[in-house]
Coordinates of C-alpha atoms in Angstrom, one line a residue:
X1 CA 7.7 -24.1 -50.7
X2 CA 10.3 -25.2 -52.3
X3 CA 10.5 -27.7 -52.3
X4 CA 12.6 -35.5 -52.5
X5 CA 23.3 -44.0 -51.9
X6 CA 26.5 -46.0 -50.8
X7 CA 29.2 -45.6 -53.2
X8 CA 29.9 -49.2 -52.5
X9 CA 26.9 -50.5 -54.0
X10 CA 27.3 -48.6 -57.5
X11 CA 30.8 -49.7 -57.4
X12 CA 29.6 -53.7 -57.1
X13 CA 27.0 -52.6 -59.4
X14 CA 29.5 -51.4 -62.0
X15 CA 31.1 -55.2 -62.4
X16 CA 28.5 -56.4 -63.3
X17 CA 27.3 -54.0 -66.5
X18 CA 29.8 -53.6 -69.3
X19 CA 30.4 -49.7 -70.5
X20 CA 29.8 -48.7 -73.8
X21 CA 32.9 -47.0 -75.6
X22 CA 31.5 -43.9 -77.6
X23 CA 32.4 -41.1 -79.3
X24 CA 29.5 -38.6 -80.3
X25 CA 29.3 -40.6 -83.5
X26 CA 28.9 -43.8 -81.8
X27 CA 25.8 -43.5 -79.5
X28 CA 23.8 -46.2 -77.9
X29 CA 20.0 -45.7 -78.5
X30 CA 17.4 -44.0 -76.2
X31 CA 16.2 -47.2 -75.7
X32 CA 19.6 -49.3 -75.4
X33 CA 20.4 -46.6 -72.1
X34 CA 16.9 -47.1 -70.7
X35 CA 17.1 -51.3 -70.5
X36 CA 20.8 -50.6 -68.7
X37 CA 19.5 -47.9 -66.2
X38 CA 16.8 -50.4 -65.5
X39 CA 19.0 -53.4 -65.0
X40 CA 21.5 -51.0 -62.9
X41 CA 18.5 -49.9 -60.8
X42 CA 17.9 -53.5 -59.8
X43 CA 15.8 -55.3 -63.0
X44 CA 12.8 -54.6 -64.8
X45 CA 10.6 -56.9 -61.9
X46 CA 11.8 -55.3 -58.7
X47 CA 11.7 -51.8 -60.4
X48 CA 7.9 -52.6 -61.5
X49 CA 6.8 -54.3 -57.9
X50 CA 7.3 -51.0 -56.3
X51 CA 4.1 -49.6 -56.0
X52 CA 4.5 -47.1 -53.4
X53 CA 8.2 -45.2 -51.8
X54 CA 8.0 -43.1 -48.8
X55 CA 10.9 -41.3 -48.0
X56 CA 12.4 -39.8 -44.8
X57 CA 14.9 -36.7 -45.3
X58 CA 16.3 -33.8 -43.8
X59 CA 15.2 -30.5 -46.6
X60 CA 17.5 -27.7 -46.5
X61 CA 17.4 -24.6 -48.4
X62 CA 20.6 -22.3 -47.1
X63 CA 20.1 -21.4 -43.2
X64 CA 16.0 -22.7 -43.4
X65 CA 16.0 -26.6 -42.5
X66 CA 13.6 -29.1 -42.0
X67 CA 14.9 -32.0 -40.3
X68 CA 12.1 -34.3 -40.3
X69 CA 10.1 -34.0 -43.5
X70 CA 8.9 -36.8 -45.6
X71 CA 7.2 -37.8 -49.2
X72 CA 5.0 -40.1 -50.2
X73 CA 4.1 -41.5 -53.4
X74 CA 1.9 -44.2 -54.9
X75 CA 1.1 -45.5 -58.4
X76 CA 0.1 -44.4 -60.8
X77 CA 0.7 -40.4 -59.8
X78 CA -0.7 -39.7 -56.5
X79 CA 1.8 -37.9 -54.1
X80 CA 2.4 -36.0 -50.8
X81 CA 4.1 -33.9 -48.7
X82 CA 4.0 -34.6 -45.4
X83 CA 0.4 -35.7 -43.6
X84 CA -1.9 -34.1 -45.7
X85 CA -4.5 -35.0 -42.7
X86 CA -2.8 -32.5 -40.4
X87 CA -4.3 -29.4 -40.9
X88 CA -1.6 -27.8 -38.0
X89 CA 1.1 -27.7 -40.8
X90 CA 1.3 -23.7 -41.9
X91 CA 1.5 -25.2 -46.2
X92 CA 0.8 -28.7 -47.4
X93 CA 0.9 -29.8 -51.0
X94 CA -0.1 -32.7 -52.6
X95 CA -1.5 -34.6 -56.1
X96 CA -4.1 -37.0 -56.1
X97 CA -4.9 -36.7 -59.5
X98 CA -4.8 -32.9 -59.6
X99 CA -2.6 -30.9 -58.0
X100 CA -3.7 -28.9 -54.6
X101 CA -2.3 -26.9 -51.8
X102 CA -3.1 -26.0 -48.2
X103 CA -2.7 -23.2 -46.3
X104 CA -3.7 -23.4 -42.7
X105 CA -4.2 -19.6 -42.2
X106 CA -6.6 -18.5 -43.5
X107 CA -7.4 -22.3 -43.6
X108 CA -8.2 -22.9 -47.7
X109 CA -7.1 -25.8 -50.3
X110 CA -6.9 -24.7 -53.4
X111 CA -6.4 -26.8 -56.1
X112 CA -3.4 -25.0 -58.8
X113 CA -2.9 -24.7 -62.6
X114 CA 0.4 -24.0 -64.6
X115 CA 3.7 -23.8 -63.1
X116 CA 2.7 -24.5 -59.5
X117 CA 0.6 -27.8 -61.3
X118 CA 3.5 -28.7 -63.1
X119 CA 5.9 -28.5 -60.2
X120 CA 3.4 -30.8 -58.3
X121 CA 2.9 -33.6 -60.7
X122 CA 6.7 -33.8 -62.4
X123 CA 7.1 -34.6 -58.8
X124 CA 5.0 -37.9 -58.6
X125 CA 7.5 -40.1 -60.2
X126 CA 7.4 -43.5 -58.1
X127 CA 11.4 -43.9 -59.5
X128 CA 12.1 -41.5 -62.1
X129 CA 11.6 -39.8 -65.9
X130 CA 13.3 -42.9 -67.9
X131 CA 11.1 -45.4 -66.0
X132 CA 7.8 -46.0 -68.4
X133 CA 8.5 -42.8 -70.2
X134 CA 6.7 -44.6 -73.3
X135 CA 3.8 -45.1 -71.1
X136 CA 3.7 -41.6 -69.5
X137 CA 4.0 -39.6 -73.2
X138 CA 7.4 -38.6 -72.5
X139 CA 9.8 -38.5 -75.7
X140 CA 13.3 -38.9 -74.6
X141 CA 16.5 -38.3 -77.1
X142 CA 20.4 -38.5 -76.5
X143 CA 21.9 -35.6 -77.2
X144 CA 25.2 -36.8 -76.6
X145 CA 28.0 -37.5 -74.2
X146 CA 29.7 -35.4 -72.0
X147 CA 30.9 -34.9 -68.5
X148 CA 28.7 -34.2 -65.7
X149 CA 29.9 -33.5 -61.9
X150 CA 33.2 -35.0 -62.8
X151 CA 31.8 -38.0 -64.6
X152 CA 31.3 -39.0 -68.0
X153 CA 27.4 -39.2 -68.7
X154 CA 25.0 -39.6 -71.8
X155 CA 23.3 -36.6 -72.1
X156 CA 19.3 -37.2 -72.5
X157 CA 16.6 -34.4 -73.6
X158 CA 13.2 -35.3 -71.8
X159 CA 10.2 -33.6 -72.9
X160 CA 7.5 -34.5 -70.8
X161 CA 3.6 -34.9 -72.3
X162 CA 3.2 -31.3 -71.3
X163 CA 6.0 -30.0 -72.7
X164 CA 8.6 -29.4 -69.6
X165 CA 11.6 -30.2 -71.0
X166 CA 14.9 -30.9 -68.7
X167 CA 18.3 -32.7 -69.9
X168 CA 19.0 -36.0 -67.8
X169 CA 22.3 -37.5 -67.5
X170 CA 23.0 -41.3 -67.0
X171 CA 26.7 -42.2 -65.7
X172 CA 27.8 -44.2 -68.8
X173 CA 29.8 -46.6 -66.7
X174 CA 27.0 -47.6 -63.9
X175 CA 24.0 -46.6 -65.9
X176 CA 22.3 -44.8 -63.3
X177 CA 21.0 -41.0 -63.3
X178 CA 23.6 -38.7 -61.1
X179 CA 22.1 -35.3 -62.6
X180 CA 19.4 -32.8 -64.5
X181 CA 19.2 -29.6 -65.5
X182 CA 16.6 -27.6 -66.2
X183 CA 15.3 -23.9 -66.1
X184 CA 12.3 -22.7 -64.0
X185 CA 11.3 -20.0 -61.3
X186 CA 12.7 -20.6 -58.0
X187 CA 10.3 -18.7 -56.2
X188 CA 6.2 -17.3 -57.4
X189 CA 7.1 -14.0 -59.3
X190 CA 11.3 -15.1 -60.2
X191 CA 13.2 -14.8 -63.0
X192 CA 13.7 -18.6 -64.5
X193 CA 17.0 -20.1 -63.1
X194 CA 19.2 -22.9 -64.7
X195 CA 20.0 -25.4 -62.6
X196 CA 21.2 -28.6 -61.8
X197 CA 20.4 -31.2 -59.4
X198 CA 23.3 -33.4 -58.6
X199 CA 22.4 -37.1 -57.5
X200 CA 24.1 -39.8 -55.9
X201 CA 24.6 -42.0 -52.8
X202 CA 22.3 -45.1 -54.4
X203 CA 21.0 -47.3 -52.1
X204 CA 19.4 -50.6 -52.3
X205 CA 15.8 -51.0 -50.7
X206 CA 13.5 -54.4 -51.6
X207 CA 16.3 -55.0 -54.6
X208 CA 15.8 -51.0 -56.2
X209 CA 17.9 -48.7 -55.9
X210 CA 17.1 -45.3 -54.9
X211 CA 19.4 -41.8 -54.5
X212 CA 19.5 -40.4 -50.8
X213 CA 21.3 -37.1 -51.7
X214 CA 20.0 -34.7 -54.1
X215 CA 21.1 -31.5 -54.5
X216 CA 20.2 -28.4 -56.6
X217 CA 23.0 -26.1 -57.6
X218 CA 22.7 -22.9 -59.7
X219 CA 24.7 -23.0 -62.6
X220 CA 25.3 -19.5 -63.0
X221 CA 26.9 -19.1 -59.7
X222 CA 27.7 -22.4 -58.2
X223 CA 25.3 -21.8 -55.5
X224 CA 23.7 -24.6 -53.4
X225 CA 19.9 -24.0 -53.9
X226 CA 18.6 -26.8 -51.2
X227 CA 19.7 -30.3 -50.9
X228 CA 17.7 -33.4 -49.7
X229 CA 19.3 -35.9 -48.2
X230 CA 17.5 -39.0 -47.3
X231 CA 17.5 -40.3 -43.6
X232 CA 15.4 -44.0 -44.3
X233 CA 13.1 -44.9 -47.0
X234 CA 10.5 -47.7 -47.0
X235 CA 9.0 -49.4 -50.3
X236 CA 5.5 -50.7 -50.6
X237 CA 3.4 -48.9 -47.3
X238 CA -0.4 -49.5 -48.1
X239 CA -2.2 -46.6 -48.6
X240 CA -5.6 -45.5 -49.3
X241 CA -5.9 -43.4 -52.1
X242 CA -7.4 -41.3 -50.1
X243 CA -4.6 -40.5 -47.8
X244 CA -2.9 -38.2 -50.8
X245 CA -6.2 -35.5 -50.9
X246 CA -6.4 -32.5 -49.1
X247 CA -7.6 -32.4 -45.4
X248 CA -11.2 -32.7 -45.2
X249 CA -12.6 -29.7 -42.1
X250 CA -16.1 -27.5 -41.8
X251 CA -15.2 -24.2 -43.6
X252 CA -16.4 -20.8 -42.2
X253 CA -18.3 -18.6 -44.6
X254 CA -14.8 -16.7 -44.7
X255 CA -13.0 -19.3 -45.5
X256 CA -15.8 -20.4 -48.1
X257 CA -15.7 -17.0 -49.8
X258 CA -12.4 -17.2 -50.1
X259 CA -11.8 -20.4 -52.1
X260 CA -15.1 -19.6 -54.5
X261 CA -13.1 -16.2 -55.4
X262 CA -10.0 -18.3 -56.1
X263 CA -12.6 -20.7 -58.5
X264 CA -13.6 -17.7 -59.9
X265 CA -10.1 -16.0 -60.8
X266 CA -10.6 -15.9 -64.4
X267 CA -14.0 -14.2 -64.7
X268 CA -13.0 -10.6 -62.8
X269 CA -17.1 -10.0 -62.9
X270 CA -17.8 -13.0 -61.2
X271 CA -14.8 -12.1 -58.3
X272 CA -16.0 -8.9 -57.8
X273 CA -20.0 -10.1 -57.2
X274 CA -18.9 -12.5 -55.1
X275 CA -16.7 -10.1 -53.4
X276 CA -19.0 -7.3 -52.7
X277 CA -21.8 -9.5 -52.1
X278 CA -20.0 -11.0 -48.9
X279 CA -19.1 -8.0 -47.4
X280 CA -22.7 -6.8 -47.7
X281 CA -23.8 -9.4 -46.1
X282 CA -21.2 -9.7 -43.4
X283 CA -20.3 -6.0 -42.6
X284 CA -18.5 -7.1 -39.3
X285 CA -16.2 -9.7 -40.9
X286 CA -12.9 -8.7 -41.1
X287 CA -11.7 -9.9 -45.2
X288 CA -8.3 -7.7 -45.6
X289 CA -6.2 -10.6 -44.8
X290 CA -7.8 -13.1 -46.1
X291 CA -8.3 -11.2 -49.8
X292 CA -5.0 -10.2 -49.6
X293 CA -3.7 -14.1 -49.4
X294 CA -5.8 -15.2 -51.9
X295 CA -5.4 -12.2 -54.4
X296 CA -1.8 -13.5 -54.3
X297 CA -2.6 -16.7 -55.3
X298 CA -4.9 -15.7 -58.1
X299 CA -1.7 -13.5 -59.7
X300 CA 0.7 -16.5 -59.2
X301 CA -2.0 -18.9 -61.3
X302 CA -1.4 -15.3 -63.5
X303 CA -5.0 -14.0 -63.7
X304 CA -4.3 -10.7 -62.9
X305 CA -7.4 -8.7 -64.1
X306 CA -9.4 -10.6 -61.5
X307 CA -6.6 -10.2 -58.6
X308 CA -5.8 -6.4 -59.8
X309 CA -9.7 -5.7 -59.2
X310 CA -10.1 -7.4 -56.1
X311 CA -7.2 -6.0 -54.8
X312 CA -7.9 -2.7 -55.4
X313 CA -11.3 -2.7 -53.9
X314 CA -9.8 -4.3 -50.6
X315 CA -7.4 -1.6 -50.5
X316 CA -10.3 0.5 -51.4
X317 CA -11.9 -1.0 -48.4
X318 CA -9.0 -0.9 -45.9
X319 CA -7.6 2.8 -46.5
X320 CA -5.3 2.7 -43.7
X321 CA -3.7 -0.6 -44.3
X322 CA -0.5 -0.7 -45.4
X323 CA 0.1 -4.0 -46.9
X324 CA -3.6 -3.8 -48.7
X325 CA -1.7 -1.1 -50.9
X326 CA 1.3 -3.6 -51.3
X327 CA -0.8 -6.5 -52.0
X328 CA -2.2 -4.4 -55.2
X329 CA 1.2 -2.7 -56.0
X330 CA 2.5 -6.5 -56.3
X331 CA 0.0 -7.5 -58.1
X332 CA 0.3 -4.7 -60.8
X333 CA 3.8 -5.5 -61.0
X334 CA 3.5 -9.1 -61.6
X335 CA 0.9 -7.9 -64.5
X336 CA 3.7 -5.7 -66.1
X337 CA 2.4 -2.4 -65.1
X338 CA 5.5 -0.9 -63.0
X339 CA 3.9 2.6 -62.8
X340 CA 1.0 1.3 -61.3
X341 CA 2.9 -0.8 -59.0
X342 CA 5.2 1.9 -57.9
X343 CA 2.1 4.3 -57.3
X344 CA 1.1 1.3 -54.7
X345 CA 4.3 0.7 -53.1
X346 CA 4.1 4.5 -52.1
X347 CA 1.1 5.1 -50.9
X348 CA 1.8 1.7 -48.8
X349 CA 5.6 3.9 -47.7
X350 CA 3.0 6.4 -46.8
X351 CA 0.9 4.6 -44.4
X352 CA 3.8 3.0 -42.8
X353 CA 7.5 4.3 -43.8
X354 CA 8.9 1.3 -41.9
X355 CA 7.6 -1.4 -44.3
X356 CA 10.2 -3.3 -45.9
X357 CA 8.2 -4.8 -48.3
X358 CA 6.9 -2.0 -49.8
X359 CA 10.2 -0.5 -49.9
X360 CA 12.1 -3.2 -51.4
X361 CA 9.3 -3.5 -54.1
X362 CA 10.2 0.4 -55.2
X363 CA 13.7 -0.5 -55.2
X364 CA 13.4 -3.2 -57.9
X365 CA 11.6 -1.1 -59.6
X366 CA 14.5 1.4 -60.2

């Protein structure tokens, strides 16, 4: 998933800051734009005494809403979605130093590498990129001025310490950020999308402000992607740092095999010996499910020798299952072998003509 303002009080806020008159020749500094988005946000003290936000908000993603999720985050980068103790949630995700997930069927936490990783800890912001971007190993540069969502903005290119980049643009008249744009994968396997999040509706909590609408907008197309809007939002909550890890329960031997094949992903020999070694020694256990979920997640963290070979031995395993043949036939494709993944998607038709998956699979492959 997939996944975080009165008007009135920017207005006020805008008295009180002088604009800078530019043309593209006549810039204020990287540095100059980061003291006045500071002072806008509410001063360099009450920005830096905020130590933890939670926020309260209504996620929704075109007809799929969530009306009562929340976030928590807490210095210096430990984040949450929801109650990471409630293991009743279907997905959880969190970062408490590294970046994890949960999945409460089959009941695994997996801990995620590269664009699921990056999503997670880009994310555990306590305010936003400009705030201690020296500190964090961000480089920041202004690429000019132009307008953004109606508005006249400063155009900044961020390039965090792991190389995301995204542009940033600060309202030149209160200072404050009202949009980004970047380029990333909406969903596992997608094509990379530009676009743009549109922020506003800055309110002021303990003497910070803080955006209560966000939304994300394709920029091909226009499209709403989701928007967030913020119901309440409370500064400063105690919290353990335990409270932003991954729920703590007694595993089952499935559910143990399961996450040591994940740990495994990248050594296809080491997936396969673990593999076969479970099943031998628990011939009554039923592991088509679970493999299948977890072969997934092995392909989205893009090791696909060790997915492509588990896969095809569950499928191996479970000749008359239709989605085992699907699982591998995605998992070819994700590789960048259509022929194999077409030869999959069949023989999954084959078992059960009615499965959409399967056949929408071959159909993108046309």
């Amino acid at each position: 998933m997939s996944k975080g303002r009165f008007f009135s009080v920017v207005f006020c806020l805008c008295a009180t800051v002088t604009p800078i008159s530019y043309s593209q020749n006549n810039l204020p500094s990287v540095d100059e734009i980061v003291e006045r988005h500071i002072a806008a946000l509410g001063g360099r003290a009450n920005v830096e005494a905020v130590h933890s936000v939670v926020q309260y908000f209504e996620y929704r993603e075109g007809s799929f809403v969530i009306p009562d999720a929340f976030i928590a985050r807490m210095r210096p980068f430990y984040k949450t979605i929801g109650d990471p103790k409630d293991k009743s949630v279907d997905v959880n995700e969190g970062y408490d130093g590294s970046a994890w997930e949960y999945y409460a069927d089959p009941g695994v936490v997996l801990r995620t590498v590269g664009a699921a990783a990056a999503a997670a800890r880009h994310g555990t912001e306590i305010i936003d990129s400009l705030v201690d971007y020296k500190r964090l190993g961000t480089r920041i540069e202004i690429i000019g001025a132009e307008p953004f969502d109606g508005r006249r903005a400063y155009k900044l290119h961020v390039t965090f310490a792991d190389n995301f980049e995204k542009d940033l643009f600060v309202d030149d008249q209160s200072f404050l950020i009202i949009g980004d744009r970047r380029s990333a994968p909406i969903h596992a396997f997608g094509a990379s999308i530009s676009s743009e999040n549109r922020i506003g509706n800055y309110r002021s909590v303990n003497g910070v402000l803080f955006p209560y609408q966000i939304r994300e907008i394709e920029i091909a197309t226009g499209t709403e992607l989701n928007a967030n809007t913020v119901r309440s939002l409370v500064v400063n909550r105690e919290f353990d740092r335990s409270f932003f890890s991954p729920p703590q329960f007694e595993r089952t031997l499935l559910q143990q095999m399961l996450e040591q094949l994940y740990m495994e992903r990248t050594d296809a020999v080491c997936v396969m010996w673990t593999y076969r070694g479970f099943r031998a020694a628990n011939p009554i256990v039923d592991t088509r499910a679970g493999v299948e979920f977890i072969g997934y997640q092995m392909v989205k963290m893009s090791d696909y020798q060790g997915a492509t070979e588990l896969l095809a031995a569950n499928a191996a395993d479970y000749p008359h299952s239709a989605s085992a043949q699907f699982g591998l036939g995605r998992a070819y494709k994700a590789a960048g072998d259509p022929e194999k993944a077409r030869e999959h998607f069949k023989k999954a038709m084959e078992i059960d003509p009615g499965f959409k998956k399967a056949k929408d699979g071959l159909n993108a492959l046309r």
